[in-house]
mmCIF file of C-alpha atoms and ligand atoms in Angstrom:
data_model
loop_
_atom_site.group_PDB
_atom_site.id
_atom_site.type_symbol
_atom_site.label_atom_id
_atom_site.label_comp_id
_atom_site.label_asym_id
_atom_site.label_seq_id
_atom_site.Cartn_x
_atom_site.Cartn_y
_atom_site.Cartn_z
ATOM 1 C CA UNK A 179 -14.632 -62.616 -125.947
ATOM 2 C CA UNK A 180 -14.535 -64.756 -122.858
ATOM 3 C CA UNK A 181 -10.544 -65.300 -123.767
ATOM 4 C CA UNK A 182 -10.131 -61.775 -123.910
ATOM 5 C CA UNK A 183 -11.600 -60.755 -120.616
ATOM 6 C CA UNK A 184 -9.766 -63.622 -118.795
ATOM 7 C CA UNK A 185 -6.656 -63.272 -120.460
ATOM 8 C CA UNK A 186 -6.324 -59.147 -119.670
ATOM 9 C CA UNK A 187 -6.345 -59.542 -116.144
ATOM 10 C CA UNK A 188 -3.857 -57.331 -115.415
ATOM 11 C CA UNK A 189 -6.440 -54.365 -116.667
ATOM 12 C CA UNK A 190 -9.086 -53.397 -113.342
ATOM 13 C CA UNK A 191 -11.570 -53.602 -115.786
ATOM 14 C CA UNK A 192 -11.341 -57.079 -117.551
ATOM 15 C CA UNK A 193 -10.610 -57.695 -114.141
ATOM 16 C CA UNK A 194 -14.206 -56.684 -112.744
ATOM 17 C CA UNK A 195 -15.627 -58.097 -116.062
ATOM 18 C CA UNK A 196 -13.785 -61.175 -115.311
ATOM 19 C CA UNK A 197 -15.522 -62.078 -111.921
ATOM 20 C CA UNK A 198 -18.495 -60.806 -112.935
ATOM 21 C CA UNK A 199 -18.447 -63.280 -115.883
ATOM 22 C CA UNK A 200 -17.278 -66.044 -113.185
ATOM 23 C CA UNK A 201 -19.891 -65.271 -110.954
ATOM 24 C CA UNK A 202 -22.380 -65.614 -112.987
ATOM 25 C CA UNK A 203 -21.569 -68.674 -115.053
ATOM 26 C CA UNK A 204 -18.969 -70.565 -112.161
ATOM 27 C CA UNK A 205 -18.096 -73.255 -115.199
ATOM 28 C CA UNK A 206 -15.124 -75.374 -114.786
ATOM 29 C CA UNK A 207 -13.832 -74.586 -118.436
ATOM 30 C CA UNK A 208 -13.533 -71.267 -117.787
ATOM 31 C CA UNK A 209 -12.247 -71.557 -114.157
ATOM 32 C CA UNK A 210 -9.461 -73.692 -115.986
ATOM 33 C CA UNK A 211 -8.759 -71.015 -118.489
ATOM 34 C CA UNK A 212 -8.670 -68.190 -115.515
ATOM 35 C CA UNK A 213 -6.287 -70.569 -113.786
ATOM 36 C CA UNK A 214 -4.086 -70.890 -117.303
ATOM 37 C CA UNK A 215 -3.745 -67.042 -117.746
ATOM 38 C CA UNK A 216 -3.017 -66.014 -113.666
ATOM 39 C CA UNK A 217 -0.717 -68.026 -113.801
ATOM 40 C CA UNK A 218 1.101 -68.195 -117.533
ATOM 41 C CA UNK A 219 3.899 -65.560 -116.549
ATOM 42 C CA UNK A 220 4.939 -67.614 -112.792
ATOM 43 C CA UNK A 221 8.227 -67.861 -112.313
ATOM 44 C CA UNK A 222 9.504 -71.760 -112.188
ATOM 45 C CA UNK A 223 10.656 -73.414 -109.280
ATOM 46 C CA UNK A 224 14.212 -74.807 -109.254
ATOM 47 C CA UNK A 225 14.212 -78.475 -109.063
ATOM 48 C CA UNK A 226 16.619 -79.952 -106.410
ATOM 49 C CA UNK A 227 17.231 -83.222 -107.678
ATOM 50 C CA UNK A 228 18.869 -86.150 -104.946
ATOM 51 C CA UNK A 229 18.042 -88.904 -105.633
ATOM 52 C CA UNK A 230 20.270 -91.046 -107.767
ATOM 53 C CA UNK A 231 20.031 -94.546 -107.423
ATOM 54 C CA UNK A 232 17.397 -97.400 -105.967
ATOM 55 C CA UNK A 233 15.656 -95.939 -102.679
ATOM 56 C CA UNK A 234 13.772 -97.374 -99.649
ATOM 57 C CA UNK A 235 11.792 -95.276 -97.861
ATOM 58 C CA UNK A 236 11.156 -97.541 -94.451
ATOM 59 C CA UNK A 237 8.050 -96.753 -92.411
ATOM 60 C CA UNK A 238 5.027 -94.607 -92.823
ATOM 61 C CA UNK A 239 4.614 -93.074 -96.170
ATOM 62 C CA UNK A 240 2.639 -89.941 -94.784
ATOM 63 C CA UNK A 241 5.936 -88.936 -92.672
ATOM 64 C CA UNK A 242 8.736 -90.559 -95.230
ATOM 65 C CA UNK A 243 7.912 -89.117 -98.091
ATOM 66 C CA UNK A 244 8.745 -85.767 -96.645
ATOM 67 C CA UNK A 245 12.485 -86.750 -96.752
ATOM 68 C CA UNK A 246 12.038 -86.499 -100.467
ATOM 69 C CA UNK A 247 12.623 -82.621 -102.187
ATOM 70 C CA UNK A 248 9.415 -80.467 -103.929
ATOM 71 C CA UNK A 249 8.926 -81.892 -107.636
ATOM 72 C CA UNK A 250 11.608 -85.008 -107.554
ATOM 73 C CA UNK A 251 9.416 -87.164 -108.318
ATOM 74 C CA UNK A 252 8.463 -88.121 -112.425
ATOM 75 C CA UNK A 253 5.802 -90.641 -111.738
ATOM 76 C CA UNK A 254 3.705 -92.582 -109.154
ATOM 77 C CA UNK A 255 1.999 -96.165 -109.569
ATOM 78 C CA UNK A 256 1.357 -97.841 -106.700
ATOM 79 C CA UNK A 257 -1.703 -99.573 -104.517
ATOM 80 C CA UNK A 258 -2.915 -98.657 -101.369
ATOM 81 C CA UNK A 259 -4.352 -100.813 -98.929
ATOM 82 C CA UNK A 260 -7.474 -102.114 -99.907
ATOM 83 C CA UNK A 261 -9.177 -100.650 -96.258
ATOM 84 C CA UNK A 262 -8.795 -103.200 -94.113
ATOM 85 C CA UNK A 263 -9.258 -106.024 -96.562
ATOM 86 C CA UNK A 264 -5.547 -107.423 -95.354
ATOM 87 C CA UNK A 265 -4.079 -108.219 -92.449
ATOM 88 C CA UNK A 266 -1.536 -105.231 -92.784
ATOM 89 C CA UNK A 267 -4.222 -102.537 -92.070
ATOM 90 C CA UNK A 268 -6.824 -102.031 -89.181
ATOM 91 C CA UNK A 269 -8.382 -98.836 -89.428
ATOM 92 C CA UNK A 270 -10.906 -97.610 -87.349
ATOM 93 C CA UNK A 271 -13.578 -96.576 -90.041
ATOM 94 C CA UNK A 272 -13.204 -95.930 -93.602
ATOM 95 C CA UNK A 273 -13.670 -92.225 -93.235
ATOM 96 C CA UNK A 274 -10.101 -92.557 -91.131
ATOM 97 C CA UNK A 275 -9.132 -94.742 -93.970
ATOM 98 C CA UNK A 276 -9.385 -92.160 -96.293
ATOM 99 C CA UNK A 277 -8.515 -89.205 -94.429
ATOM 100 C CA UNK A 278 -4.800 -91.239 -94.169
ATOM 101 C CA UNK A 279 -4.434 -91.850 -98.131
ATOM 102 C CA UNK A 280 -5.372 -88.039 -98.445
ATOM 103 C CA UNK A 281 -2.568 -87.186 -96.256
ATOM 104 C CA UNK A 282 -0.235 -89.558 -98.426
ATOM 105 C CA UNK A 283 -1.718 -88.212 -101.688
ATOM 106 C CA UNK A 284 -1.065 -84.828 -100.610
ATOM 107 C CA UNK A 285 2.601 -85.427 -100.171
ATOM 108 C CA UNK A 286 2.480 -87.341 -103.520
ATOM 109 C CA UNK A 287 1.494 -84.257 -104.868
ATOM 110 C CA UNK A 288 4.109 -82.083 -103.539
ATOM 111 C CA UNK A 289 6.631 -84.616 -104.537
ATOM 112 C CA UNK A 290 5.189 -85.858 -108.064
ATOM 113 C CA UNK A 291 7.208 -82.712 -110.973
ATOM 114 C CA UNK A 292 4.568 -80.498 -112.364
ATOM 115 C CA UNK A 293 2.167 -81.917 -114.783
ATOM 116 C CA UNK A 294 3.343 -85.852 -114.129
ATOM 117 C CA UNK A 295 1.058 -88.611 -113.788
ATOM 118 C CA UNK A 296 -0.295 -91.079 -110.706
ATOM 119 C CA UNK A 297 -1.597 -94.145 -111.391
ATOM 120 C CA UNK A 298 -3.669 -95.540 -108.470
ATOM 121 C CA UNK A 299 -4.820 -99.278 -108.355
ATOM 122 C CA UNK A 300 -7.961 -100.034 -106.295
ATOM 123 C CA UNK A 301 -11.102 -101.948 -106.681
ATOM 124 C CA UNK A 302 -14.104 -102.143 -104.220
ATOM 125 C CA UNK A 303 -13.505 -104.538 -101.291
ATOM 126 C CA UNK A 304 -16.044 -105.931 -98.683
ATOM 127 C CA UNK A 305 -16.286 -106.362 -94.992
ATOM 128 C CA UNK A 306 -17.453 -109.223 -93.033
ATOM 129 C CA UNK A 307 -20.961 -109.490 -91.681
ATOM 130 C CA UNK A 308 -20.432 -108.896 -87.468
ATOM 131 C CA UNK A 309 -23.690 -111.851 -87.343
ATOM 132 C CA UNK A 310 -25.771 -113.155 -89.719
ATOM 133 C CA UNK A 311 -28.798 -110.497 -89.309
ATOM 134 C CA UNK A 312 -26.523 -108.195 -90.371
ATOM 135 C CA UNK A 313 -25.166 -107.073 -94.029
ATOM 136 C CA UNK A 314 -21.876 -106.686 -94.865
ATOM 137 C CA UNK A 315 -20.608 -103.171 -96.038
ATOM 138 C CA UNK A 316 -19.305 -103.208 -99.387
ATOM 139 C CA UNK A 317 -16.725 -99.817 -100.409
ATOM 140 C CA UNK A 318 -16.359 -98.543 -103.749
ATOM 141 C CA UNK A 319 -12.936 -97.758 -102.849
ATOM 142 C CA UNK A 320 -11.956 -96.477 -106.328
ATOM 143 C CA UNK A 321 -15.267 -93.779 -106.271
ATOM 144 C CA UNK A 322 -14.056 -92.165 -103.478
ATOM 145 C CA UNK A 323 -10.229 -92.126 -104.172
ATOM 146 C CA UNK A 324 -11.529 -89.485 -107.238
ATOM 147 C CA UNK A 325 -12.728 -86.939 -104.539
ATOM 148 C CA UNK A 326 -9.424 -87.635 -102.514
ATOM 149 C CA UNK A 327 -7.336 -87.233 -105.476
ATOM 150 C CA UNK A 328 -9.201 -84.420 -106.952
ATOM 151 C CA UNK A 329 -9.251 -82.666 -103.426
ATOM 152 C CA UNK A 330 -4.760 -83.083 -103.114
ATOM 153 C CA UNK A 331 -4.618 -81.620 -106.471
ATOM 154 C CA UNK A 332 -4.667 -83.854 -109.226
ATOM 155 C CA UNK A 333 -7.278 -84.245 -112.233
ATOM 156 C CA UNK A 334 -9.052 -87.147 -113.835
ATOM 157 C CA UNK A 335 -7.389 -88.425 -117.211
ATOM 158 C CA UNK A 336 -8.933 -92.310 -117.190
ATOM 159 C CA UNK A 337 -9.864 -95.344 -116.002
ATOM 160 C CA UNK A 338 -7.935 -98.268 -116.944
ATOM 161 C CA UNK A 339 -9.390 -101.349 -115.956
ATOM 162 C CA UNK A 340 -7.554 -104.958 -115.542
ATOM 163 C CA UNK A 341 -9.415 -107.467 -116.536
ATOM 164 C CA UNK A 342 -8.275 -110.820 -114.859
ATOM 165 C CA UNK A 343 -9.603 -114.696 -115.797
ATOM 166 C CA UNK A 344 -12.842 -115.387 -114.157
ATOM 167 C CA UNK A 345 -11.300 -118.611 -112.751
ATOM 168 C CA UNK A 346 -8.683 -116.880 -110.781
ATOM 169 C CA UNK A 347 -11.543 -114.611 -108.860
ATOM 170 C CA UNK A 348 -13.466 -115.710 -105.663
ATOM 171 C CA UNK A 349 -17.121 -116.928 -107.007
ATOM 172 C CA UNK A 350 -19.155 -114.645 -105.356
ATOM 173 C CA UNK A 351 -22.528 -115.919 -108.426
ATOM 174 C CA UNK A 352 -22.660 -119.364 -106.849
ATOM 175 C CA UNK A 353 -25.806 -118.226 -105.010
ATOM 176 C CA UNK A 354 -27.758 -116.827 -107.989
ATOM 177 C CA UNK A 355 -26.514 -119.951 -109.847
ATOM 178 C CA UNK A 356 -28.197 -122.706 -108.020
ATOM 179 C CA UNK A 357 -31.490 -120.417 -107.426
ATOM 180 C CA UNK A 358 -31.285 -117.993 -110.542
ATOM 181 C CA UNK A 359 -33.861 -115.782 -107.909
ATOM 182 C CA UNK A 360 -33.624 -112.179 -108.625
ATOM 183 C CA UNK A 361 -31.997 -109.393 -105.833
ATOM 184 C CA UNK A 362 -29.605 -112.099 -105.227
ATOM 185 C CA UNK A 363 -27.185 -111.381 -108.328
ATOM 186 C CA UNK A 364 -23.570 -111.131 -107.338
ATOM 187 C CA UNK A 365 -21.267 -111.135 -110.449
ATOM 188 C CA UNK A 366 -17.886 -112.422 -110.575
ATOM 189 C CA UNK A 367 -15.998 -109.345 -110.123
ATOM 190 C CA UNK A 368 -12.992 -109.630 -112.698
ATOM 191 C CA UNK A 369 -12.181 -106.002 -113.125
ATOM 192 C CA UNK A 370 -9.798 -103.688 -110.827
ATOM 193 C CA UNK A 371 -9.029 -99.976 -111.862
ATOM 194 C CA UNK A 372 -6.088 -98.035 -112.253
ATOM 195 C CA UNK A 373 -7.069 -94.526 -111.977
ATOM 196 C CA UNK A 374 -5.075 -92.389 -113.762
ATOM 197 C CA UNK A 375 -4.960 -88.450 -112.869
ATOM 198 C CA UNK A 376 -2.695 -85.549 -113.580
ATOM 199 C CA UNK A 377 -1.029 -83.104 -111.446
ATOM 200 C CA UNK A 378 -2.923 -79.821 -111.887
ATOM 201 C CA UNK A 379 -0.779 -77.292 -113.924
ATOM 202 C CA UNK A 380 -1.281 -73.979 -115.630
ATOM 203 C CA UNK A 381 0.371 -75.807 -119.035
ATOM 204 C CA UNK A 382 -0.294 -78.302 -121.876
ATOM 205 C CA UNK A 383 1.219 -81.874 -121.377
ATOM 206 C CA UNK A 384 3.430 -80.780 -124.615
ATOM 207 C CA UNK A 385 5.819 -79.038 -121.965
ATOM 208 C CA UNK A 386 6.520 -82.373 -119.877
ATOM 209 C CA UNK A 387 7.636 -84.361 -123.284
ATOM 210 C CA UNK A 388 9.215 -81.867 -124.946
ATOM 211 C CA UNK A 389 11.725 -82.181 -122.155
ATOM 212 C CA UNK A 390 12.967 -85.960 -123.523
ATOM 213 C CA UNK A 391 14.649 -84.502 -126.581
ATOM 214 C CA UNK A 392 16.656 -87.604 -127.228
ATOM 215 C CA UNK A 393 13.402 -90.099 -126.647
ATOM 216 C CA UNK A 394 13.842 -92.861 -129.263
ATOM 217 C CA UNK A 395 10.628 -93.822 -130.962
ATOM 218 C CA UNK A 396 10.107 -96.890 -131.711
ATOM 219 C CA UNK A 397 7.627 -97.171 -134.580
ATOM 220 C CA UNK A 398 7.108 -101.020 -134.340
ATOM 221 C CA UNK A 399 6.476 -101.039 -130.164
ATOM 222 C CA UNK A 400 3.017 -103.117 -129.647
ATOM 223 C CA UNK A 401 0.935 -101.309 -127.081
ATOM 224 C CA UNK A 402 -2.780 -101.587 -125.764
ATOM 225 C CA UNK A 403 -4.956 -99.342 -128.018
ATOM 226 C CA UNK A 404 -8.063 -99.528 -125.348
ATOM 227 C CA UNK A 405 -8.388 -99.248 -121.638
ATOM 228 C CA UNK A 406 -8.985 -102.610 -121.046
ATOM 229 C CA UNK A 407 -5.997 -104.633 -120.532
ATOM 230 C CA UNK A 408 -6.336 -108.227 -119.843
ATOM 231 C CA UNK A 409 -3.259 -109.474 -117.392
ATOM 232 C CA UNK A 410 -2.967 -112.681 -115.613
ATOM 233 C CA UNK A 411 -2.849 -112.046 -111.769
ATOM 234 C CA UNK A 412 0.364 -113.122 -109.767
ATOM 235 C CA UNK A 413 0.504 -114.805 -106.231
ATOM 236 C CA UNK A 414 2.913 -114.843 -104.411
ATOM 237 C CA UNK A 415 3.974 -116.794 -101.392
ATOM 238 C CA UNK A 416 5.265 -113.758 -98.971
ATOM 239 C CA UNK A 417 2.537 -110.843 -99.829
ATOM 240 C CA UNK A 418 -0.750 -111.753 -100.206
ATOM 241 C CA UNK A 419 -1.387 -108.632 -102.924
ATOM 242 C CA UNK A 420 1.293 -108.147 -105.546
ATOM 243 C CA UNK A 421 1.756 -106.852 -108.686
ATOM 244 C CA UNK A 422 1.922 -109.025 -112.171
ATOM 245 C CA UNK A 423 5.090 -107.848 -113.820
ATOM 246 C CA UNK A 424 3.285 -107.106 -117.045
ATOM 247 C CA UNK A 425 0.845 -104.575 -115.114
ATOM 248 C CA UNK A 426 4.376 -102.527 -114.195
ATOM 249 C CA UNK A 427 5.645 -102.794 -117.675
ATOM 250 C CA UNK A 428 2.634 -101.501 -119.237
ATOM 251 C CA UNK A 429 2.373 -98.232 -116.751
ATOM 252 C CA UNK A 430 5.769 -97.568 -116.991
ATOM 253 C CA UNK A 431 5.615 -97.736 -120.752
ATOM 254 C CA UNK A 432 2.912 -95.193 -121.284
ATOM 255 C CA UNK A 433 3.452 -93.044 -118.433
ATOM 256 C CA UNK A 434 7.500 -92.481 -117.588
ATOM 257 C CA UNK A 435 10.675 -92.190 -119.815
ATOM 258 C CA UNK A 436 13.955 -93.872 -119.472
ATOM 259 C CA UNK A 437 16.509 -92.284 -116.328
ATOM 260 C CA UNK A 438 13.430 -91.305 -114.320
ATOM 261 C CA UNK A 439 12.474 -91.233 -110.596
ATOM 262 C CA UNK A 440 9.501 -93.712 -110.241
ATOM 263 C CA UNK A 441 7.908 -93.784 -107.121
ATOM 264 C CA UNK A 442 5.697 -96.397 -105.236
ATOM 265 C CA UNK A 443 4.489 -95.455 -101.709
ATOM 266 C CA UNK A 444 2.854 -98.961 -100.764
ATOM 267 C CA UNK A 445 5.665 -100.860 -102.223
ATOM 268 C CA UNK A 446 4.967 -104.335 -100.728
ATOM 269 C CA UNK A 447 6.866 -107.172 -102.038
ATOM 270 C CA UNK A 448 8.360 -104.468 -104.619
ATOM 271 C CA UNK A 449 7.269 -105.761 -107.358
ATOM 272 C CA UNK A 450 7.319 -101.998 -109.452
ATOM 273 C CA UNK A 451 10.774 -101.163 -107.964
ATOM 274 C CA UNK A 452 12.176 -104.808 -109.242
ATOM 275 C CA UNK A 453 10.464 -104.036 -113.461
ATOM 276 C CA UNK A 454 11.227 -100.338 -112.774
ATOM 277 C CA UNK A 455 14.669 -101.122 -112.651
ATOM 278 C CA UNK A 456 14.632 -103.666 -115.364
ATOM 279 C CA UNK A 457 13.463 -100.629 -117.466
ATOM 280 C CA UNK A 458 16.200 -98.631 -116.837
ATOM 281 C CA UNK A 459 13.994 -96.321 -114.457
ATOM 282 C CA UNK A 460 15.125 -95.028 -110.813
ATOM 283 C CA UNK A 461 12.838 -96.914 -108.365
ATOM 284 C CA UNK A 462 11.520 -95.297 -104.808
ATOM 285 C CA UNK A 463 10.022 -97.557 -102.567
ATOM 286 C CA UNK A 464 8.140 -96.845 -99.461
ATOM 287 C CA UNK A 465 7.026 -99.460 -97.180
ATOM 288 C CA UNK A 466 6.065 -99.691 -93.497
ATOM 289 C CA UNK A 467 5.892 -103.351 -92.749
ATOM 290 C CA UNK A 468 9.008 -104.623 -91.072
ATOM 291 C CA UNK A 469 8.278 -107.895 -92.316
ATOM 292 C CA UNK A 470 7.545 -107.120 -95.958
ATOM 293 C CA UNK A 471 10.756 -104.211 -95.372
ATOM 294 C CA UNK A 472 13.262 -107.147 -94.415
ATOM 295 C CA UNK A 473 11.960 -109.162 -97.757
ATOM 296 C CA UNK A 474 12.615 -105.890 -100.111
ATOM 297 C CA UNK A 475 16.129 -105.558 -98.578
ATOM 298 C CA UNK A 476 17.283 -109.125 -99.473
ATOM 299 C CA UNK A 477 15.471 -108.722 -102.701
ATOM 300 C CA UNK A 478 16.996 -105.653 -103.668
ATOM 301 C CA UNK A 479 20.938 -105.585 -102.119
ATOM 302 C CA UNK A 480 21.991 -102.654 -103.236
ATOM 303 C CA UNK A 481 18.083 -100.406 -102.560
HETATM 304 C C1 SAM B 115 -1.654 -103.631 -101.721
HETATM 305 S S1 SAM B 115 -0.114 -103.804 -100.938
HETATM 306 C C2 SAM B 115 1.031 -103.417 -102.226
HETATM 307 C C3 SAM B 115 1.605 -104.622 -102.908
HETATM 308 C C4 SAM B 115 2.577 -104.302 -104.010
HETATM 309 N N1 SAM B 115 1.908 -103.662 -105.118
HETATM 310 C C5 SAM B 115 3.345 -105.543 -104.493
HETATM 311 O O1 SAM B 115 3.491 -105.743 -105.702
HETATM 312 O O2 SAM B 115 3.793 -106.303 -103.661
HETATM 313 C C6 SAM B 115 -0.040 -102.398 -99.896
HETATM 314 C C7 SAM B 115 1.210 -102.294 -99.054
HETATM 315 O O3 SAM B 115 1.236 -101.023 -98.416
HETATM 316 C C8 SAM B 115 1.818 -101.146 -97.138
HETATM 317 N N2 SAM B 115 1.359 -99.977 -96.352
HETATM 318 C C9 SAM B 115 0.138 -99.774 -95.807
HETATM 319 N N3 SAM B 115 0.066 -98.561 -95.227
HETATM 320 C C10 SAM B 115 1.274 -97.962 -95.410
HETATM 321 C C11 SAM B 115 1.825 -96.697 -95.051
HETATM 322 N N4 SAM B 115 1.113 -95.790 -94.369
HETATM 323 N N5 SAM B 115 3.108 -96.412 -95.408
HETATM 324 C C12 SAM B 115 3.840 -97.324 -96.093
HETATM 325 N N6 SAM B 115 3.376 -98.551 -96.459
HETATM 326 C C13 SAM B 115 2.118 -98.865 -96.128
HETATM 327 C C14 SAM B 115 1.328 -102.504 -96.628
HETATM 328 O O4 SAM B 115 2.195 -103.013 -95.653
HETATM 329 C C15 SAM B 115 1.329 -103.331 -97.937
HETATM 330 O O5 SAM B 115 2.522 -104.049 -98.096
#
């Protein structure tokens, strides 16, 4: 019955019905299925497809990814800036913080085709005490990147959480170690997320594969069967935050076909353009630090 009223809402009555029935029960499910039938018979927007070949975007993501055409986009993996947990960010506050990765995200969306994934690496950071009467703030960084990504039009689909060795973290359980005194428990934090959300459409995800008729399967290809994926971290001598190859391979494996546009907005030392390419996948790169933008060109010659 609920189908019937929501699906008939060209009809004044179902419609009536239908907001009455809204009204009265405001659920998400059937929200979702309202937003499904309004919109089942939309015409589709052309896609203007440009981009060809390797591509730096230099400077501020927010304003250079508007060079880039409604829907290009087939995927985004990429991590922001921890707050100011690096050298290469000083925000204000975190509120400002977050109000600038909306404003990327929100071009992300615009950019990302219909019904494609993002897959957003964060974990919480921590800032320093100003004296020592003071705490230091700790952010759950990756809590409130749901509400941000939620909010610029995307929906949850999982967590995926790297799992690193505990001897390649800072000890933080030294403390609690020597003393073993309660309230002062502070775990070796091994984990980071990937956060992996959808862009909101009116369709199943059956339409986005259906559209790699000639995808090879391969029958034997290992993959992870949980979402916990244990991957050695990488350091690296010219960005203090990059990538492990592996973690690129994996994303781009579950997440993007062969021949498409793969986009990373806080590219760094480019570590997802270099695998992305590897894998036969058109890499966009944005980056804003001259320093780390003069590293990607000699990297990448011909970006
Ligand atoms: C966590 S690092 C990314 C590292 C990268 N995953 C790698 O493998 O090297 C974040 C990067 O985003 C860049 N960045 C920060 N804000 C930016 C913005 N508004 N536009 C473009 N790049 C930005 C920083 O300079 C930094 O290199």
């Amino acid at each position: 019955m609920y189908r019937t009223i929501l699906y008939k809402n060209d009809m004044p009555k179902f419609q009536e019905l239908g907001k009455k029935f809204l009204d009265y029960y405001k659920n998400e499910m059937l929200y979702k299925m309202k937003y499904f039938y309004d919109n089942k018979d939309k015409q589709k927007k052309q896609i203007i497809k440009t981009i060809t070949k390797p591509t730096l975007l230099i400077g501020d993501s927010e304003k250079t990814l508007k060079k880039i055409n409604e829907q290009e986009i087939n995927f985004i993996f990429t991590s922001p800036p921890y707050y100011n947990a690096r050298e290469y960010t000083n925000y204000k506050s975190y509120n400002d913080y977050l109000d600038k990765m909306y404003r990327i995200l929100l071009e992300c969306n615009r950019i990302l085709e219909d019904g494609r994934f993002i897959v957003i690496n964060v974990s919480p950071v921590i800032s320093k005490r100003s004296g020592r009467e003071f705490e230091s703030i700790r952010y759950p960084i990756h809590f409130d990147f749901h509400n941000i990504l939620t909010k610029s039009g995307f929906y949850f689909v999982d967590e995926i959480i790297w799992i690193k060795p505990e001897a390649t973290v800072k000890n933080r359980v030294g403390g609690y170690q020597q003393t073993k005194k309660p309230l002062s428990y502070k775990p070796n934090c091994i984990t980071e997320s990937l956060l992996v959300y959808r862009k909101n459409v009116p369709f199943l995800l059956d339409k986005n594969i259906l559209k790699y008729k000639n995808f090879k399967i391969d029958k034997n290809a290992k993959f992870n069967s949980t979402n916990c994926w244990y991957i050695n971290p990488k350091n690296d001598k010219n960005h203090p935050a990059v990538f492990p190859e592996e973690l690129c391979e994996e994303v781009l494996k579950y997440y993007s076909f062969e021949n498409d546009v793969v986009l990373d907005p806080f590219a760094g030392s480019g570590t997802f353009g270099k695998v992305a390419k590897k894998k036969n996948r058109i890499p966009v790169l944005g980056e804003k630090n001259e320093e780390y933008v003069k590293l990607l060109k000699d990297k990448y010659d011909n970006l």
